[in-house]
Tab-separated table of C-alpha atoms in Angstrom:
chain	number	residue	atom	x	y	z
A	3	MET	CA	0.000	0.000	0.000
A	4	ARG	CA	1.411	3.373	-0.880
A	5	GLN	CA	0.474	6.788	-2.003
A	6	LEU	CA	3.008	9.462	-2.460
A	7	GLU	CA	2.894	13.080	-3.556
A	8	ILE	CA	5.566	13.157	-6.260
A	9	ALA	CA	4.948	16.801	-7.193
A	10	LYS	CA	2.434	19.312	-5.932
A	11	GLY	CA	-0.976	17.714	-6.442
A	12	VAL	CA	0.471	14.771	-8.359
A	13	TYR	CA	0.331	11.422	-6.615
A	14	ASP	CA	1.692	7.971	-7.245
A	15	VAL	CA	-1.241	5.729	-6.329
A	16	GLY	CA	0.187	2.497	-7.728
A	17	VAL	CA	0.802	-0.805	-6.001
A	18	THR	CA	3.740	-3.083	-5.285
A	19	ASP	CA	3.730	-6.731	-6.347
A	20	TRP	CA	6.420	-7.955	-3.953
A	21	ASN	CA	6.163	-11.635	-4.705
A	22	ILE	CA	5.848	-11.985	-8.457
A	23	ARG	CA	8.821	-13.982	-9.711
A	24	ASP	CA	7.661	-14.816	-13.245
A	25	PHE	CA	6.248	-11.959	-15.267
A	26	HIS	CA	4.874	-13.559	-18.451
A	27	GLY	CA	8.075	-15.592	-18.765
A	28	TYR	CA	10.454	-12.838	-17.614
A	29	SER	CA	12.169	-13.596	-14.293
A	30	THR	CA	11.445	-10.914	-11.726
A	31	TYR	CA	13.637	-11.757	-8.742
A	32	SER	CA	12.833	-8.446	-7.050
A	33	GLY	CA	9.107	-8.344	-7.817
A	34	THR	CA	7.702	-5.320	-9.576
A	35	THR	CA	5.348	-2.392	-9.189
A	36	TYR	CA	2.358	-1.234	-11.201
A	37	ASN	CA	2.471	2.532	-11.079
A	38	ALA	CA	-0.588	4.710	-11.526
A	39	PHE	CA	-0.818	8.454	-11.096
A	40	LEU	CA	-3.414	10.904	-9.926
A	41	VAL	CA	-3.151	14.499	-11.125
A	42	THR	CA	-5.347	16.817	-9.080
A	43	ASP	CA	-6.306	20.242	-10.372
A	44	GLU	CA	-9.674	21.865	-11.098
A	45	LYS	CA	-10.240	18.582	-12.880
A	46	ILE	CA	-8.806	15.310	-11.638
A	47	ALA	CA	-7.177	12.757	-13.924
A	48	LEU	CA	-6.074	9.197	-13.218
A	49	ILE	CA	-3.233	7.980	-15.424
A	50	ASP	CA	-3.233	4.195	-15.851
A	51	THR	CA	-4.481	1.519	-13.510
A	52	VAL	CA	-2.911	-1.665	-12.137
A	53	LYS	CA	-3.161	-5.427	-12.500
A	54	LYS	CA	-6.671	-6.688	-11.808
A	55	GLU	CA	-5.732	-8.480	-8.572
A	56	PHE	CA	-4.602	-5.161	-7.067
A	57	ALA	CA	-7.697	-3.093	-7.883
A	58	ASP	CA	-8.745	-2.815	-4.221
A	59	GLN	CA	-5.359	-1.399	-3.239
A	60	LEU	CA	-5.474	1.108	-6.060
A	61	ILE	CA	-8.940	2.268	-5.034
A	62	GLU	CA	-7.824	2.530	-1.416
A	63	ASN	CA	-4.768	4.568	-2.388
A	64	ILE	CA	-6.909	6.933	-4.448
A	65	SER	CA	-9.543	7.189	-1.707
A	66	ARG	CA	-6.973	8.507	0.772
A	67	ILE	CA	-6.536	11.506	-1.510
A	68	VAL	CA	-9.906	11.950	-3.119
A	69	ASP	CA	-13.217	10.146	-3.501
A	70	PRO	CA	-12.792	8.127	-6.743
A	71	LYS	CA	-16.148	9.510	-7.918
A	72	LYS	CA	-14.473	12.907	-8.181
A	73	ILE	CA	-12.086	11.713	-10.853
A	74	ASP	CA	-13.084	13.473	-14.086
A	75	TYR	CA	-10.846	11.731	-16.593
A	76	VAL	CA	-9.191	8.348	-16.857
A	77	ILE	CA	-6.183	7.949	-19.137
A	78	SER	CA	-4.960	4.601	-20.424
A	79	ASN	CA	-1.434	4.907	-21.802
A	80	HIS	CA	-1.210	1.183	-22.557
A	81	THR	CA	-3.694	-1.657	-22.951
A	82	GLU	CA	-1.590	-4.481	-21.506
A	83	MET	CA	-3.456	-5.960	-18.567
A	84	ASP	CA	-0.971	-5.066	-15.856
A	85	HIS	CA	-2.061	-1.474	-16.549
A	86	SER	CA	-5.638	-1.892	-17.732
A	87	GLY	CA	-6.768	-4.882	-15.656
A	88	SER	CA	-8.368	-2.675	-13.010
A	89	LEU	CA	-10.213	-0.480	-15.523
A	90	PRO	CA	-13.583	-2.235	-15.044
A	91	ARG	CA	-13.446	-1.700	-11.270
A	92	ILE	CA	-12.110	1.839	-11.637
A	93	MET	CA	-14.656	2.907	-14.257
A	94	HIS	CA	-17.390	1.422	-12.101
A	95	ARG	CA	-16.253	3.549	-9.140
A	96	VAL	CA	-15.369	6.660	-11.101
A	97	GLY	CA	-18.446	6.536	-13.302
A	98	GLU	CA	-18.976	4.414	-16.415
A	99	ASP	CA	-19.717	7.493	-18.526
A	100	LYS	CA	-16.544	9.415	-17.604
A	101	PRO	CA	-14.213	10.101	-20.535
A	102	LEU	CA	-11.531	7.453	-21.036
A	103	PHE	CA	-8.572	8.836	-22.984
A	104	CYS	CA	-6.341	6.515	-24.965
A	105	SER	CA	-4.721	6.320	-28.380
A	106	LYS	CA	-6.718	5.289	-31.450
A	107	MET	CA	-5.184	1.824	-31.230
A	108	GLY	CA	-5.820	1.904	-27.485
A	109	GLU	CA	-9.548	2.204	-28.145
A	110	LYS	CA	-9.450	-0.772	-30.517
A	111	ASN	CA	-7.325	-2.863	-28.191
A	112	LEU	CA	-9.200	-2.028	-24.977
A	113	ALA	CA	-12.413	-2.994	-26.780
A	114	ARG	CA	-10.820	-6.405	-27.457
A	115	HIS	CA	-10.232	-6.850	-23.718
A	116	PHE	CA	-13.370	-5.370	-22.165
A	117	SER	CA	-16.981	-5.537	-23.324
A	118	GLN	CA	-18.035	-2.325	-21.540
A	119	LYS	CA	-19.046	0.477	-23.917
A	120	TRP	CA	-16.917	3.138	-22.258
A	121	ASN	CA	-16.822	6.774	-23.299
A	122	TYR	CA	-13.590	6.426	-25.288
A	123	ARG	CA	-11.813	9.632	-26.309
A	124	PRO	CA	-9.067	8.628	-28.745
A	125	VAL	CA	-6.180	11.122	-28.830
A	126	GLY	CA	-3.075	11.564	-30.955
A	127	THR	CA	0.280	13.278	-30.689
A	128	GLY	CA	-0.066	16.903	-29.644
A	129	ASP	CA	-3.653	16.632	-28.377
A	130	GLU	CA	-4.142	18.352	-25.049
A	131	LEU	CA	-6.400	17.952	-22.071
A	132	ASN	CA	-6.851	20.982	-19.866
A	133	LEU	CA	-7.162	20.289	-16.164
A	134	GLY	CA	-7.476	23.916	-15.036
A	135	LYS	CA	-4.086	25.352	-14.195
A	136	ARG	CA	-2.359	22.429	-15.790
A	137	THR	CA	-2.395	20.641	-19.103
A	138	LEU	CA	-1.811	17.083	-20.182
A	139	THR	CA	-0.323	16.558	-23.644
A	140	PHE	CA	-0.434	13.176	-25.377
A	141	LEU	CA	2.292	11.615	-27.473
A	142	GLU	CA	1.616	8.452	-29.436
A	143	THR	CA	4.450	5.936	-29.144
A	144	ARG	CA	3.193	3.069	-31.271
A	145	MET	CA	5.119	-0.177	-30.813
A	146	LEU	CA	6.850	1.102	-27.701
A	147	HIS	CA	5.952	-1.496	-27.023
A	148	TRP	CA	2.388	-2.229	-28.219
A	149	PRO	CA	0.415	-0.587	-31.025
A	150	ASP	CA	-1.646	1.276	-28.406
A	151	SER	CA	1.254	2.672	-26.376
A	152	MET	CA	1.330	6.393	-25.680
A	153	PHE	CA	2.930	8.847	-23.279
A	154	THR	CA	1.170	11.546	-21.287
A	155	TYR	CA	3.097	14.710	-20.469
A	156	LEU	CA	2.160	17.128	-17.708
A	157	LYS	CA	3.275	20.294	-19.428
A	158	GLU	CA	3.594	22.835	-16.638
A	159	ASP	CA	5.426	20.441	-14.302
A	160	LYS	CA	7.419	18.815	-17.122
A	161	ILE	CA	6.555	15.335	-15.896
A	162	LEU	CA	6.450	12.523	-18.440
A	163	PHE	CA	4.240	9.519	-17.735
A	164	SER	CA	6.000	7.104	-20.029
A	165	SER	CA	3.980	3.905	-19.669
A	166	ASP	CA	6.319	0.875	-19.937
A	167	ALA	CA	9.230	2.796	-21.468
A	168	PHE	CA	12.034	3.545	-18.983
A	169	GLY	CA	10.512	1.072	-16.512
A	170	GLN	CA	12.138	-1.634	-14.431
A	171	HIS	CA	10.773	-4.704	-12.725
A	172	TYR	CA	11.916	-3.759	-9.268
A	173	ALA	CA	10.034	-3.617	-5.994
A	174	GLY	CA	11.747	-2.018	-3.038
A	175	PRO	CA	11.376	0.648	-0.389
A	176	GLU	CA	12.874	3.207	-2.794
A	177	ARG	CA	10.552	5.164	-5.077
A	178	PHE	CA	13.051	7.461	-6.829
A	179	ASP	CA	16.318	7.081	-8.729
A	180	ASP	CA	18.233	9.189	-6.193
A	181	MET	CA	17.434	6.631	-3.490
A	182	MET	CA	19.187	3.874	-5.432
A	183	GLY	CA	21.989	5.328	-7.530
A	184	ASP	CA	23.387	2.979	-10.129
A	185	ALA	CA	21.849	-0.069	-8.449
A	186	ILE	CA	18.681	0.499	-10.491
A	187	MET	CA	20.468	0.351	-13.832
A	188	PRO	CA	20.772	-3.458	-14.127
A	189	HIS	CA	16.991	-3.667	-13.643
A	190	ALA	CA	16.406	-0.998	-16.302
A	191	LYS	CA	18.809	-2.780	-18.639
A	192	LYS	CA	17.069	-6.112	-18.176
A	193	TYR	CA	13.733	-4.447	-18.873
A	194	PHE	CA	15.066	-2.843	-22.038
A	195	ALA	CA	16.660	-6.086	-23.257
A	196	ASN	CA	13.536	-8.170	-22.762
A	197	ILE	CA	10.775	-5.708	-23.660
A	198	MET	CA	12.216	-2.938	-25.804
A	199	MET	CA	15.237	-4.306	-27.684
A	200	LEU	CA	13.367	-5.207	-30.853
A	201	TYR	CA	12.079	-1.657	-31.149
A	202	SER	CA	15.532	-0.066	-30.887
A	203	PRO	CA	15.164	1.841	-34.208
A	204	LEU	CA	11.843	3.331	-33.027
A	205	ILE	CA	13.384	4.376	-29.722
A	206	LEU	CA	16.166	6.260	-31.503
A	207	LYS	CA	13.554	7.964	-33.678
A	208	LEU	CA	11.450	8.869	-30.639
A	209	VAL	CA	14.405	10.405	-28.841
A	210	GLU	CA	15.070	12.474	-31.973
A	211	THR	CA	11.432	13.630	-32.069
A	212	VAL	CA	11.424	14.526	-28.386
A	213	THR	CA	14.672	16.451	-28.794
A	214	SER	CA	13.360	18.346	-31.830
A	215	LEU	CA	10.157	19.222	-29.949
A	216	GLY	CA	12.378	20.641	-27.220
A	217	LEU	CA	10.539	18.668	-24.546
A	218	GLN	CA	12.189	18.827	-21.167
A	219	PHE	CA	11.673	16.492	-18.272
A	220	ASN	CA	11.829	17.273	-14.598
A	221	MET	CA	10.659	13.761	-13.951
A	222	ILE	CA	10.013	10.590	-15.915
A	223	CYS	CA	7.434	8.300	-14.387
A	224	PRO	CA	7.251	4.836	-15.916
A	225	ASP	CA	4.557	2.296	-15.042
A	226	HIS	CA	7.019	-0.103	-13.385
A	227	GLY	CA	9.674	0.444	-10.762
A	228	ILE	CA	11.233	3.660	-9.525
A	229	LEU	CA	10.593	7.167	-10.878
A	230	TRP	CA	13.400	9.173	-12.469
A	231	ARG	CA	13.555	12.610	-10.814
A	232	LYS	CA	17.204	13.312	-10.028
A	233	ASP	CA	18.494	12.616	-13.498
A	234	PRO	CA	15.862	11.672	-16.106
A	235	GLY	CA	18.544	12.211	-18.758
A	236	LYS	CA	20.409	9.211	-17.413
A	237	ILE	CA	17.775	6.703	-18.455
A	238	ILE	CA	17.233	8.450	-21.808
A	239	ASN	CA	20.964	8.275	-22.527
A	240	ALA	CA	21.027	4.630	-21.470
A	241	TYR	CA	18.140	3.889	-23.870
A	242	VAL	CA	20.050	5.553	-26.701
A	243	LYS	CA	23.158	3.543	-25.894
A	244	TRP	CA	21.257	0.252	-25.621
A	245	SER	CA	19.268	0.979	-28.789
A	246	ARG	CA	22.449	1.495	-30.782
A	247	GLN	CA	23.683	-1.895	-29.578
A	248	GLU	CA	27.248	-0.816	-30.065
A	249	ASP	CA	29.987	-2.977	-28.693
A	250	ASN	CA	31.769	-1.084	-25.994
A	251	GLU	CA	33.007	-3.894	-23.856
A	252	LYS	CA	34.554	-6.505	-26.179
A	253	LYS	CA	32.214	-8.991	-24.675
A	254	ALA	CA	31.039	-12.468	-25.658
A	255	VAL	CA	28.244	-14.593	-24.257
A	256	ILE	CA	28.452	-18.373	-24.525
A	257	VAL	CA	24.933	-19.751	-24.307
A	258	TYR	CA	24.769	-23.517	-24.133
A	259	ASP	CA	23.237	-26.603	-22.710
A	260	THR	CA	24.775	-29.988	-22.178
A	261	MET	CA	23.740	-33.603	-21.544
A	262	TRP	CA	26.930	-35.468	-20.575
A	263	HIS	CA	29.176	-32.380	-20.134
A	264	SER	CA	30.757	-32.687	-23.599
A	265	THR	CA	29.238	-29.481	-24.934
A	266	GLU	CA	30.060	-27.895	-21.576
A	267	ILE	CA	33.719	-28.892	-21.868
A	268	MET	CA	33.687	-27.344	-25.353
A	269	ALA	CA	32.170	-24.154	-23.896
A	270	GLU	CA	34.944	-23.907	-21.312
A	271	ALA	CA	37.677	-24.405	-23.929
A	272	ILE	CA	36.092	-21.807	-26.220
A	273	MET	CA	36.017	-19.461	-23.236
A	274	SER	CA	39.765	-20.017	-22.720
A	275	GLY	CA	40.427	-19.063	-26.346
A	276	LEU	CA	38.325	-15.914	-26.054
A	277	THR	CA	39.958	-14.959	-22.773
A	278	GLU	CA	43.391	-15.327	-24.371
A	279	GLU	CA	42.284	-12.658	-26.846
A	280	GLY	CA	41.293	-10.371	-23.979
A	281	ILE	CA	37.548	-10.804	-24.435
A	282	TYR	CA	35.206	-10.533	-21.465
A	283	VAL	CA	33.169	-13.750	-21.469
A	284	ARG	CA	29.892	-14.713	-19.817
A	285	PRO	CA	29.211	-18.467	-20.073
A	286	MET	CA	25.529	-19.200	-19.420
A	287	LYS	CA	24.081	-22.671	-19.216
A	288	LEU	CA	20.471	-22.690	-20.302
A	289	ARG	CA	19.144	-25.087	-17.669
A	290	GLU	CA	20.606	-22.867	-14.940
A	291	CYS	CA	20.148	-19.368	-16.338
A	292	HIS	CA	16.814	-17.818	-17.201
A	293	ARG	CA	16.374	-16.739	-20.815
A	294	SER	CA	15.546	-13.204	-19.685
A	295	ASP	CA	18.890	-12.962	-17.851
A	296	ILE	CA	20.780	-14.323	-20.843
A	297	ILE	CA	19.174	-11.768	-23.172
A	298	THR	CA	20.258	-9.022	-20.783
A	299	GLU	CA	23.868	-10.146	-21.262
A	300	VAL	CA	23.361	-10.486	-25.021
A	301	LEU	CA	22.239	-6.846	-25.275
A	302	ASP	CA	25.715	-5.360	-24.906
A	303	ALA	CA	27.780	-8.322	-26.116
A	304	LYS	CA	29.466	-8.365	-29.506
A	305	ALA	CA	29.511	-12.146	-29.911
A	306	VAL	CA	26.823	-14.669	-29.099
A	307	ILE	CA	28.195	-18.200	-29.212
A	308	VAL	CA	25.537	-20.878	-29.013
A	309	GLY	CA	26.240	-24.495	-28.088
A	310	SER	CA	23.780	-27.353	-28.418
A	311	PRO	CA	24.135	-31.090	-28.101
A	312	THR	CA	22.321	-33.070	-30.770
A	313	LEU	CA	19.303	-34.757	-29.200
A	314	ASN	CA	17.134	-37.074	-31.274
A	315	ASN	CA	18.532	-35.603	-34.498
A	316	GLY	CA	17.695	-32.050	-33.488
A	317	LEU	CA	18.450	-29.131	-31.222
A	318	TYR	CA	18.407	-29.515	-27.488
A	319	PRO	CA	14.984	-28.098	-26.427
A	320	THR	CA	16.312	-25.318	-24.168
A	321	VAL	CA	18.504	-24.104	-27.037
A	322	SER	CA	15.452	-23.996	-29.316
A	323	ASP	CA	13.601	-22.040	-26.666
A	324	PHE	CA	16.419	-19.534	-26.363
A	325	LEU	CA	16.915	-19.126	-30.123
A	326	THR	CA	13.182	-18.486	-30.603
A	327	TYR	CA	13.238	-15.893	-27.845
A	328	MET	CA	16.381	-14.172	-29.116
A	329	LYS	CA	15.144	-14.111	-32.729
A	330	GLY	CA	11.996	-12.225	-31.706
A	331	LEU	CA	14.020	-9.580	-29.857
A	332	LYS	CA	16.064	-8.860	-33.004
A	333	PRO	CA	19.527	-8.151	-31.606
A	334	GLN	CA	21.650	-6.107	-34.021
A	335	ASN	CA	25.340	-5.948	-34.945
A	336	LYS	CA	26.264	-9.311	-33.466
A	337	ILE	CA	28.826	-11.913	-34.348
A	338	GLY	CA	27.431	-15.433	-34.044
A	339	ALA	CA	28.991	-18.868	-33.758
A	340	ALA	CA	27.688	-22.386	-33.205
A	341	PHE	CA	29.196	-25.424	-31.512
A	342	GLY	CA	28.146	-28.670	-29.917
A	343	SER	CA	28.892	-32.276	-29.150
A	344	TYR	CA	27.023	-35.136	-30.810
A	345	GLY	CA	26.864	-38.892	-30.813
A	346	TRP	CA	26.181	-40.135	-34.351
A	347	SER	CA	24.227	-37.760	-36.591
A	348	GLY	CA	25.187	-34.265	-35.300
A	349	GLU	CA	22.523	-31.971	-36.763
A	350	SER	CA	22.511	-29.378	-33.956
A	351	VAL	CA	25.441	-27.200	-35.023
A	352	LYS	CA	24.064	-26.743	-38.528
A	353	LEU	CA	20.625	-25.933	-37.107
A	354	VAL	CA	22.045	-23.322	-34.722
A	355	GLN	CA	24.113	-21.852	-37.535
A	356	GLU	CA	21.019	-21.511	-39.735
A	357	GLU	CA	19.133	-19.718	-36.976
A	358	LEU	CA	21.997	-17.286	-36.343
A	359	THR	CA	22.241	-16.570	-40.067
A	360	ALA	CA	18.481	-15.944	-40.204
A	361	MET	CA	18.989	-13.401	-37.391
A	362	LYS	CA	21.558	-11.644	-39.609
A	363	PHE	CA	24.410	-12.382	-37.227
A	364	GLN	CA	27.811	-12.248	-38.832
A	365	THR	CA	29.138	-15.807	-38.597
A	366	VAL	CA	32.904	-16.142	-38.455
A	367	ASP	CA	33.048	-19.908	-38.836
A	368	SER	CA	30.861	-22.698	-40.172
A	369	GLY	CA	30.550	-24.085	-36.652
A	370	LEU	CA	32.418	-26.594	-34.540
A	371	LYS	CA	31.106	-30.049	-33.727
A	372	ILE	CA	32.852	-32.817	-31.857
A	373	GLN	CA	31.743	-36.429	-31.568
A	374	TYR	CA	31.112	-37.574	-28.015
A	375	MET	CA	33.777	-36.333	-25.552
A	376	PRO	CA	36.288	-33.724	-26.746
A	377	ASP	CA	39.812	-35.193	-26.551
A	378	LYS	CA	43.026	-33.159	-26.335
A	379	ALA	CA	42.928	-32.344	-30.050
A	380	GLY	CA	39.239	-31.450	-29.714
A	381	ILE	CA	39.947	-29.080	-26.808
A	382	GLU	CA	42.650	-27.389	-28.869
A	383	LYS	CA	40.156	-26.963	-31.719
A	384	CYS	CA	37.735	-25.319	-29.300
A	385	GLU	CA	40.431	-22.965	-28.005
A	386	ALA	CA	41.377	-22.013	-31.567
A	387	PHE	CA	37.674	-21.496	-32.321
A	388	GLY	CA	37.461	-19.172	-29.307
A	389	ARG	CA	40.554	-17.233	-30.416
A	390	LYS	CA	39.135	-16.848	-33.920
A	391	ILE	CA	35.878	-15.408	-32.551
A	392	GLY	CA	37.854	-13.221	-30.152
A	393	GLN	CA	39.837	-11.736	-33.036
A	394	ALA	CA	36.622	-11.000	-34.911
A	395	VAL	CA	35.198	-9.291	-31.812
A	396	LYS	CA	38.267	-7.055	-31.645
A	397	GLY	CA	37.734	-6.326	-35.336
B	30	MET	CA	4.054	5.958	-56.409
B	31	ASP	CA	1.663	5.695	-53.465
B	32	LYS	CA	2.874	5.166	-49.941
B	33	TYR	CA	0.998	2.771	-47.666
B	34	VAL	CA	0.610	2.991	-43.897
B	35	CYS	CA	0.400	0.100	-41.460
B	36	MET	CA	-2.833	0.585	-39.523
B	37	ILE	CA	-1.400	-1.324	-36.563
B	38	CYS	CA	1.912	0.406	-35.918
B	39	GLY	CA	2.076	3.396	-38.257
B	40	TYR	CA	5.034	2.176	-40.352
B	41	VAL	CA	4.962	3.757	-43.806
B	42	TYR	CA	5.903	1.641	-46.818
B	43	ASP	CA	7.648	3.910	-49.305
B	44	PRO	CA	7.980	2.243	-52.742
B	45	GLN	CA	10.959	4.459	-53.538
B	46	ALA	CA	12.870	2.944	-50.633
B	47	GLY	CA	11.402	-0.572	-50.793
B	48	ASP	CA	12.253	-2.870	-47.885
B	49	PRO	CA	15.774	-4.029	-48.740
B	50	ASP	CA	16.315	-5.676	-45.325
B	51	ASN	CA	13.584	-8.101	-46.313
B	52	GLY	CA	14.515	-8.580	-49.931
B	53	VAL	CA	12.224	-5.940	-51.456
B	54	LYS	CA	14.046	-3.787	-53.977
B	55	ALA	CA	13.707	-0.008	-54.104
B	56	GLY	CA	11.042	0.928	-56.617
B	57	THR	CA	8.653	-1.930	-55.768
B	58	LYS	CA	5.024	-0.791	-55.748
B	59	PHE	CA	2.945	-1.798	-52.737
B	60	LYS	CA	0.677	-3.961	-54.911
B	61	ASP	CA	3.734	-5.812	-56.221
B	62	LEU	CA	4.958	-6.820	-52.770
B	63	PRO	CA	4.810	-10.600	-52.315
B	64	ASP	CA	1.648	-11.843	-50.578
B	65	ASP	CA	3.673	-13.122	-47.643
B	66	TRP	CA	5.405	-9.776	-47.073
B	67	VAL	CA	4.712	-8.407	-43.595
B	68	CYS	CA	5.212	-5.070	-41.878
B	69	PRO	CA	8.903	-4.925	-40.931
B	70	VAL	CA	8.077	-3.195	-37.645
B	71	CYS	CA	5.117	-5.106	-36.193
B	72	GLY	CA	4.652	-8.145	-38.448
B	73	ALA	CA	1.104	-7.273	-39.612
B	74	ASP	CA	0.133	-8.618	-43.050
B	75	LYS	CA	-0.487	-6.620	-46.229
B	76	ASP	CA	-4.228	-6.389	-45.511
B	77	SER	CA	-3.434	-4.204	-42.500
B	78	PHE	CA	-2.114	-1.445	-44.779
B	79	GLU	CA	-4.003	1.520	-46.196
B	80	LYS	CA	-2.982	4.069	-48.780
B	81	GLU	CA	-1.460	7.190	-47.224
B	82	GLU	CA	-3.729	10.187	-47.655
């Protein structure tokens, strides 16, 4: 339970989901928050709601500030159910006929979630809503990260309500960036890697638009995690850096799984070769590491080296899972390589290689496969393979 | 040549530019795009596009 005045007359009325550990397949070791905001002026606006299960808490948080019936406008920046799930309860309390502002796609998408015939007011970039002394401006941000996504900007206070963008799955006692310092950045990076990475080109374009509009931010309030008030520029700059997916660290990730440790032994020898070339390596075994953590490491790595044993003439299932996930997130500017141990047929390396090529990774080798256990000569091949990739990483 | 807009995500197909990342040469009219071509941003099919006004 929380409600917090984040600026004069502007309240965070969201909720904390301390115990969620799996957010639609994304590991959330620290839980998360669903942020919602109440802007009180001559008119009162509620920006976003929370996951359905937390509707009572949201209503209680609002009620400590104002009777929900007094809310004049409800704004839905994003249709996804962790932000819209409480709309039926909220609209019931606020008044079913109250205007519900969302993007054009938001209207379509909300109508596909809820049968209520709400008083939708679709808005586009530049549209304004006057609250009295203050004004809300809307900015459509399609595909950041759903077709319905938009931002709401409180003009006079220069506060951006950015929906999922700039968010982090983090639940803690802190509510602002200045209470956490750099400790929040790994959470923001993981969020970017798993939710935003595939829309990197759109993010760069958006930052350009925002810069050309001369918009300034005293505060950026995403719908998950802490709010950026000390240095909103920090998260914008981080988004630009992550969107460019430039290699700054000479880093390689070895993603693999193994049945009888053969592919694992190969992974370790490849790591030795890379290390010899001065590359920073993160080996990650798929049955131990969550795909959402691996993708976070992939984001700022130059090389992604994928190892799969051959199982029943195909890829090992966890490797398939990971490749499917990575393909959808469209990492850019990567070097790829495939390796694996096999018993008799050995299809996996070719299959991995094909997937990496389909993802437009630059492959530096046709792949390395070794039958059963790698012997001394096999280990040396792996080390040479690692050195070769390392040299390509260094360019 | 007419530009077409994706009604889902707002991507604009410009025939002058084509979609070279997905094997569509510059100068390809929208109607000449292969039937299995999809929006490079959101993956919506050709039916989700409308002519830009």
